[in-house]
Short mmCIF file of C-alpha atoms in Angstrom, two decimals:
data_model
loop_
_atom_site.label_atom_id
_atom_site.label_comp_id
_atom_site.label_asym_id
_atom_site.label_seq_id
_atom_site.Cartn_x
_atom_site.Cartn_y
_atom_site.Cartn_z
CA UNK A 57 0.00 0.00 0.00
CA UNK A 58 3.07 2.06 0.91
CA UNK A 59 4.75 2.51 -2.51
CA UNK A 60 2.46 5.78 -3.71
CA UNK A 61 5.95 7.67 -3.30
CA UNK A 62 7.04 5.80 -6.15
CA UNK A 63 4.20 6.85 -8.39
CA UNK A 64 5.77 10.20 -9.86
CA UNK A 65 8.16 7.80 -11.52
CA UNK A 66 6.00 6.44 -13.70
CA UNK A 67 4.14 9.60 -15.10
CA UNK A 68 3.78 10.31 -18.73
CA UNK A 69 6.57 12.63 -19.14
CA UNK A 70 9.60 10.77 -17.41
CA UNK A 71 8.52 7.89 -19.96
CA UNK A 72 9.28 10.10 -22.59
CA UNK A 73 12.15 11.03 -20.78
CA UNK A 74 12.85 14.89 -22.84
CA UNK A 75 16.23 15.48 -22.46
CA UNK A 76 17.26 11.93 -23.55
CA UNK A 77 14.47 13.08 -26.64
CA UNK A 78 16.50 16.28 -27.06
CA UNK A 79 20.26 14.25 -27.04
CA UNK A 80 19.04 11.84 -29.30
CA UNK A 81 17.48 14.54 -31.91
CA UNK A 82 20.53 16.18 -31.57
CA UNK A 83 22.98 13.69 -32.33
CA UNK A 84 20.85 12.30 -35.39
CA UNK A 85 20.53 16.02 -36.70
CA UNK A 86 24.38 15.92 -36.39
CA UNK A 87 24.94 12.88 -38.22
CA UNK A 88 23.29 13.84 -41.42
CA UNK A 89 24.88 17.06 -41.13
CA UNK A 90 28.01 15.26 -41.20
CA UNK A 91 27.24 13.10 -43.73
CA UNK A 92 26.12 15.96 -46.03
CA UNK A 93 27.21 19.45 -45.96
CA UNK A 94 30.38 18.80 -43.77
CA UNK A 95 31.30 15.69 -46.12
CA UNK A 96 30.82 17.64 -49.21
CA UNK A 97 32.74 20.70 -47.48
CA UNK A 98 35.86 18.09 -46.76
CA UNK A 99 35.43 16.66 -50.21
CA UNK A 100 35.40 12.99 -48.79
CA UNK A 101 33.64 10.59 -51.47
CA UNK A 102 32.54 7.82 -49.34
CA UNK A 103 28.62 8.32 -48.03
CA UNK A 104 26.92 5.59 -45.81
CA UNK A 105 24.65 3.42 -48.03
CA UNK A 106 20.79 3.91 -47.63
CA UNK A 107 20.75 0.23 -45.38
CA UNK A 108 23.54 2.22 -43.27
CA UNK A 109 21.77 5.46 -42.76
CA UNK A 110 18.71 3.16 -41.69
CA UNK A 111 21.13 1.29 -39.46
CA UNK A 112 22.07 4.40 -37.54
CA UNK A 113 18.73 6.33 -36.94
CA UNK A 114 17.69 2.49 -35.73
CA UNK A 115 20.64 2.74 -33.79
CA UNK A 116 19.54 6.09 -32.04
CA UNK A 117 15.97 4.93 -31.64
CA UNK A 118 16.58 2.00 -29.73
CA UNK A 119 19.10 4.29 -27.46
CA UNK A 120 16.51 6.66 -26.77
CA UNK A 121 13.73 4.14 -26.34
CA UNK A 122 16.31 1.87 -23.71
CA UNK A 123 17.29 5.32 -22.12
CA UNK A 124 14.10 7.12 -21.69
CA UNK A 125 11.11 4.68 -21.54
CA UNK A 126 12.73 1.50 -20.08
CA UNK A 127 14.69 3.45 -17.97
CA UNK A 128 11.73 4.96 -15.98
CA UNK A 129 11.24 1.35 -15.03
CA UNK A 130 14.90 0.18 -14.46
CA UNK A 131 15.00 1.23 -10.51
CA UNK A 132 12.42 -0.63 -9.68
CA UNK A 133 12.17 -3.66 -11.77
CA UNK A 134 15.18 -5.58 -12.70
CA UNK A 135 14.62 -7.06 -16.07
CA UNK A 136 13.64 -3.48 -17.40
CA UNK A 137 17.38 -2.70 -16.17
CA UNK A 138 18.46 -6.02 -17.70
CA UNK A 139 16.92 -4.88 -20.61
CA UNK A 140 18.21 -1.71 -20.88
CA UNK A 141 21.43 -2.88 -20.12
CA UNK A 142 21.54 -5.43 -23.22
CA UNK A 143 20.22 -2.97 -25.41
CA UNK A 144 22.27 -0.51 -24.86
CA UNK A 145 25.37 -2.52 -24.96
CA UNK A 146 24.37 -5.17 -27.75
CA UNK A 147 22.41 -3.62 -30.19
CA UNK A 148 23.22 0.51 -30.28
CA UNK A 149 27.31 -0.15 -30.56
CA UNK A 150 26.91 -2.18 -34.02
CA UNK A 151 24.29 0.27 -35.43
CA UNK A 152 26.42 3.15 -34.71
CA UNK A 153 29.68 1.60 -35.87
CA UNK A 154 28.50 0.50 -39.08
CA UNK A 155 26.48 3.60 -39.90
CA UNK A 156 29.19 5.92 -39.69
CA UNK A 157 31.18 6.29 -42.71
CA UNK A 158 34.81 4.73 -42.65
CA UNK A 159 36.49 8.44 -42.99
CA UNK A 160 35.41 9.46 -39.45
CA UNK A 161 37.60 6.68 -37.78
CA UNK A 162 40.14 7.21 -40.12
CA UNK A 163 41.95 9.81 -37.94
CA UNK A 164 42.24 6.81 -35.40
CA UNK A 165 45.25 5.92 -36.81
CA UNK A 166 46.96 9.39 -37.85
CA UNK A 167 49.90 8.96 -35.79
CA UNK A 168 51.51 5.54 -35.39
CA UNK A 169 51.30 6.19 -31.66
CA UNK A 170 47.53 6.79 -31.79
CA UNK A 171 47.56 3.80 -34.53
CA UNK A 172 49.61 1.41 -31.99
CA UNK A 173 47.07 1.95 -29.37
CA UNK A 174 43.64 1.71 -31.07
CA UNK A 175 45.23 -1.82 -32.36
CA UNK A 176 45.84 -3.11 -28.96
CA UNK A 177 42.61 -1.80 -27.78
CA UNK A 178 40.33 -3.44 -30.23
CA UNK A 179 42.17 -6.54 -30.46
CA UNK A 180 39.95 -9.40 -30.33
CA UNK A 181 41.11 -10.94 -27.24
CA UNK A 182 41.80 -8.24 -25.10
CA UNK A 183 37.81 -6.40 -25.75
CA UNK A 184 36.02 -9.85 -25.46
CA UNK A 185 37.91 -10.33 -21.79
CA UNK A 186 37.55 -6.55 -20.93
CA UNK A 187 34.32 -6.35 -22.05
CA UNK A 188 32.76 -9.80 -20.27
CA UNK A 189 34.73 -9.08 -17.54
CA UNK A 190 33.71 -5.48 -16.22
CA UNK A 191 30.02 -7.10 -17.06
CA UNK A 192 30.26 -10.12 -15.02
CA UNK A 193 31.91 -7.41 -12.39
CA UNK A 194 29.03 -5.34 -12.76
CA UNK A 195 26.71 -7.66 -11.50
CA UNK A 196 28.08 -8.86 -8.66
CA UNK A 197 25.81 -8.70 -5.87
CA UNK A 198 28.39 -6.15 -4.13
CA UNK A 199 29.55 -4.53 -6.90
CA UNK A 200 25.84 -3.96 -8.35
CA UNK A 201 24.01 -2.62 -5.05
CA UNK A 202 27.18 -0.22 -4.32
CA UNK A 203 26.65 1.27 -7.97
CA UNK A 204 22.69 1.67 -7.64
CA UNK A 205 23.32 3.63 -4.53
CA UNK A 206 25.34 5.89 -6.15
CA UNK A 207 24.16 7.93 -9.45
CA UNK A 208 27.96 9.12 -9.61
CA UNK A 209 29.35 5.67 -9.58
CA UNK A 210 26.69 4.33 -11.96
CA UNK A 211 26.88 7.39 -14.62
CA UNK A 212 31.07 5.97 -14.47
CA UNK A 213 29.85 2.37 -14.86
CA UNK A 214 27.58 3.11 -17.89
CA UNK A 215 30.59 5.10 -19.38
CA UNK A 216 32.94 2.56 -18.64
CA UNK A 217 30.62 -0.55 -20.16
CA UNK A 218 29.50 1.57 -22.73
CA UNK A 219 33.27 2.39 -24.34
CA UNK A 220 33.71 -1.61 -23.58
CA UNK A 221 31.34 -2.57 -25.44
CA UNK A 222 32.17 -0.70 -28.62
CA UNK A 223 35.64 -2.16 -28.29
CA UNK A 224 33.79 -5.16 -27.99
CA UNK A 225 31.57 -4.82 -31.28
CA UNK A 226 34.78 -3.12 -33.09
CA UNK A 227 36.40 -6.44 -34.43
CA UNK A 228 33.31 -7.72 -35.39
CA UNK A 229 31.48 -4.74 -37.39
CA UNK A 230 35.00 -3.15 -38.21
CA UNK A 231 33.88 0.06 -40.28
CA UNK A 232 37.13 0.80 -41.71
CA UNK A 233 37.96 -2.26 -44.93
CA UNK A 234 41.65 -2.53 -44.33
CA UNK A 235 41.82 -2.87 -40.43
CA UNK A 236 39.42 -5.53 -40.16
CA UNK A 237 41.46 -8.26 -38.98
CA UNK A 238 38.90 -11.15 -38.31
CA UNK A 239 37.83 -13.25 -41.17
CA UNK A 240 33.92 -14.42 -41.20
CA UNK A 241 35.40 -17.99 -39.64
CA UNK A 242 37.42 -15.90 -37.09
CA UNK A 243 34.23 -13.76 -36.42
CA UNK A 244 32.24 -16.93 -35.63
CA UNK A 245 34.37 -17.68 -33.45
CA UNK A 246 34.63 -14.51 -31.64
CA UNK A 247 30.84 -14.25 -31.27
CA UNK A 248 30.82 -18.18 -29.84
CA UNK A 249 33.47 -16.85 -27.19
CA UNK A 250 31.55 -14.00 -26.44
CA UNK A 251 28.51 -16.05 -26.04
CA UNK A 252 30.69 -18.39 -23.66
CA UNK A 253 31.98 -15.36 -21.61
CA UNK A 254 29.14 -13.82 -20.96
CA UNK A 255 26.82 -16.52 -20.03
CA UNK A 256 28.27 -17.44 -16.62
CA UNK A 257 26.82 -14.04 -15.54
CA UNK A 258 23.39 -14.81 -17.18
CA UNK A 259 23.26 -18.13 -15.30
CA UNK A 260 23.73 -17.44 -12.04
CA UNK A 261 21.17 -14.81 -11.97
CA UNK A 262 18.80 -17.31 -14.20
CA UNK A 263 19.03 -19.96 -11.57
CA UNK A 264 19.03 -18.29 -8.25
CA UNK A 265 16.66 -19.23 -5.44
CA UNK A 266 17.49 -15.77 -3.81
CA UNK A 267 16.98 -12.17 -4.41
CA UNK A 268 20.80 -11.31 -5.26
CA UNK A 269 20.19 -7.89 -5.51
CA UNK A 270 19.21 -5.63 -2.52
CA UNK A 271 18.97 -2.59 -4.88
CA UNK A 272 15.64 -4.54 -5.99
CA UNK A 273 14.56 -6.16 -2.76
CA UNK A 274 12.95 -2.61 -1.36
CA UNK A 275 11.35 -1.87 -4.74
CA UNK A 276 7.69 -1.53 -4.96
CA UNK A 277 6.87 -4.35 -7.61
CA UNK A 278 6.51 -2.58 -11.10
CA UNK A 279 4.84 -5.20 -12.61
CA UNK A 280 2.07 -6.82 -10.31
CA UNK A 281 2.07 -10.42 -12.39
CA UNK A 282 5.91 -10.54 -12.02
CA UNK A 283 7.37 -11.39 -8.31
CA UNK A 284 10.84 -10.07 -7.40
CA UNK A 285 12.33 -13.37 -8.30
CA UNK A 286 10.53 -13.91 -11.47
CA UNK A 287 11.62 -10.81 -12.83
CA UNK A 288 15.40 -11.06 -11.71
CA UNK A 289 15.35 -14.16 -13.74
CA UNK A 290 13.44 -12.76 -16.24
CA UNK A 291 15.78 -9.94 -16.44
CA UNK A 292 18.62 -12.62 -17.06
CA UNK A 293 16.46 -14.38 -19.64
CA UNK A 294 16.16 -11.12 -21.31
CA UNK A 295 19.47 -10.13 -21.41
CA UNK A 296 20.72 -13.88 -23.33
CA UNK A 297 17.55 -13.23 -25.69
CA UNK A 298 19.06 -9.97 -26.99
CA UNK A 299 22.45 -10.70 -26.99
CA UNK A 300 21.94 -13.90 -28.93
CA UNK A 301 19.60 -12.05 -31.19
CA UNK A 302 22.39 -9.30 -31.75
CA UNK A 303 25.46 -11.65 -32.27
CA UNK A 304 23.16 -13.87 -34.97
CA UNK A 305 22.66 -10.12 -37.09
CA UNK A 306 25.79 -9.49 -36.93
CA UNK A 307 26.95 -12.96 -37.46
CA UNK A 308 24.32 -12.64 -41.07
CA UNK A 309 25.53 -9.71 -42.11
CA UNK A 310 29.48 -10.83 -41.74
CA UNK A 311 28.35 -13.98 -44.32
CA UNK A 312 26.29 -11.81 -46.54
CA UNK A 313 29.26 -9.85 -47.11
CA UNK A 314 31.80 -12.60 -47.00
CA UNK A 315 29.36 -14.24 -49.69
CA UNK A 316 29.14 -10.71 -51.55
CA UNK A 317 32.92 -10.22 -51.20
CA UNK A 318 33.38 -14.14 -53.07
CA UNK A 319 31.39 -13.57 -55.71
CA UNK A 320 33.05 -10.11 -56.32
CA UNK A 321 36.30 -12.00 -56.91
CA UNK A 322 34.98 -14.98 -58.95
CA UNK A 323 33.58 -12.55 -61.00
CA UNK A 324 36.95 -10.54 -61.29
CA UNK A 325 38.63 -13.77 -62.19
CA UNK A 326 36.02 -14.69 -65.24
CA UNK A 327 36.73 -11.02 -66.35
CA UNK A 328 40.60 -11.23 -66.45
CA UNK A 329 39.75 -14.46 -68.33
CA UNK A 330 37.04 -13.50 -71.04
CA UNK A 331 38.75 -11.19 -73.46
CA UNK A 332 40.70 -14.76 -74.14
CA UNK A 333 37.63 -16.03 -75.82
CA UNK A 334 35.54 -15.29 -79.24
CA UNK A 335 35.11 -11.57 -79.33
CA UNK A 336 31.63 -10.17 -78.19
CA UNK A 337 29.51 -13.03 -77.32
CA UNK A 338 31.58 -13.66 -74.14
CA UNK A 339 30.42 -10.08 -72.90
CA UNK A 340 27.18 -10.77 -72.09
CA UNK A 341 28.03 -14.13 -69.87
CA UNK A 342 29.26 -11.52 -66.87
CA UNK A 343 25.24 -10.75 -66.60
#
């Protein structure tokens, strides 16, 4: 009967959450300026293909809608944070990466230095353990209920994930041709590993008998149909959905291009080989 304090949290306008509206107009208004006028002002070629541009505003929807709307739930009901979490983290990075056009990341590698650096920090091995790691970190009990007390400590932890987890998605999505270091067998395999690494986490919350979190515990329940425990494990279940959902995209689009790329080069090869063979018929074959 008690929880009426909590009711302000769910009105109408902290769903729609404005200034997470406003940042998210804002930074789509930005990238079609810098796709258009500022491209054409730098006289860079390259513009993001129509599936791209879709990609990205995509990209910025579901960060607004995990940000605003699910957020105004995420306090009090774990698998909205769960949620949130695994949108945020597996489905906005990949978007984002792969809508913006390979020239912005470019300057990445300017100096050697700079160049030496971004290597070791997007190499495969070293973003699937940081990344899985500050995760499975995060939601340790301890670790967890001292962050949700704190809106300093979890504005650092949201950061902190949130760089991890485009190092994380760089090797996979990599935006820039010649850095991409994985090929689509070596990208299986990353996404396998990444499955493996994170599920440990997923698990333990799936399959507990106890209320892990006490962040959660004093909650009034969100969702009347859903008791605490249902929805920490539902918040787990939620979580394995999205990510699995998000490494099988990825893991399509990596063939469709792999496929793309083959056929490119068979192609190429029946080209170099044609002008061999009676003049003009031979042409047409190519179509």
């Amino acid at each position: 009967m008690h929880h009426d304090h909590h009711q302000p949290a769910f009105d109408s306008w902290s769903i729609v959450s404005p200034g997470v509206l406003l940042i998210t107009i804002l930074l789509g208004v930005g990238y079609f300026l810098l796709i258009g006028p500022w491209r054409q002002k730098r006289g860079y070629e390259e513009t993001p293909s129509l599936w791209k541009k879709r990609g990205f505003v995509i990209g910025l929807a579901v960060f607004y809608f995990a940000l605003g709307p699910v957020n105004t739930f995420a306090h009090d009901s774990f698998s909205a944070h769960m949620m949130e979490m695994a949108l945020v983290y597996m489905v906005v990075p990949p978007l984002i990466l792969l809508g913006l056009p390979s020239w912005v990341y470019r300057p990445l590698w300017s100096t050697p230095k700079r160049g030496k650096l971004f290597r070791f920090v997007t190499y495969p091995l070293v973003t699937l353990v940081i990344f899985n790691g500050f995760f499975s970190m995060y939601h340790l009990p301890v670790v967890f209920d001292t962050i949700m007390a704190s809106s300093v400590l979890m504005a650092v932890s949201h950061i902190v994930l949130g760089i991890a987890a485009f190092m994380m998605w760089w090797p996979l999505t990599c935006p820039v041709p010649e850095k991409d270091r994985l090929n689509p067998l070596q990208k299986l395999g990353y996404i396998i590993g990444d499955s493996i690494l994170i599920t440990p986490a997923c698990a333990l919350i799936a399959f507990s008998d106890v209320l892990m979190y006490q962040a959660f515990q004093e909650a009034p329940v969100a969702f009347t149909f859903l008791g605490a425990l249902d929805d920490q494990q539902m918040g787990a279940v939620v979580m394995k959905i999205i990510q699995e959902g998000a490494y099988g995209a990825v893991l399509g689009y990596t063939f469709y291009q792999w496929v793309k790329e083959h056929k490119r080069k068979e192609q190429e090869e029946a080209e170099s080989i044609q002008p061999r063979g009676e003049n003009g018929d031979t042409s047409t074959m190519v179509y």
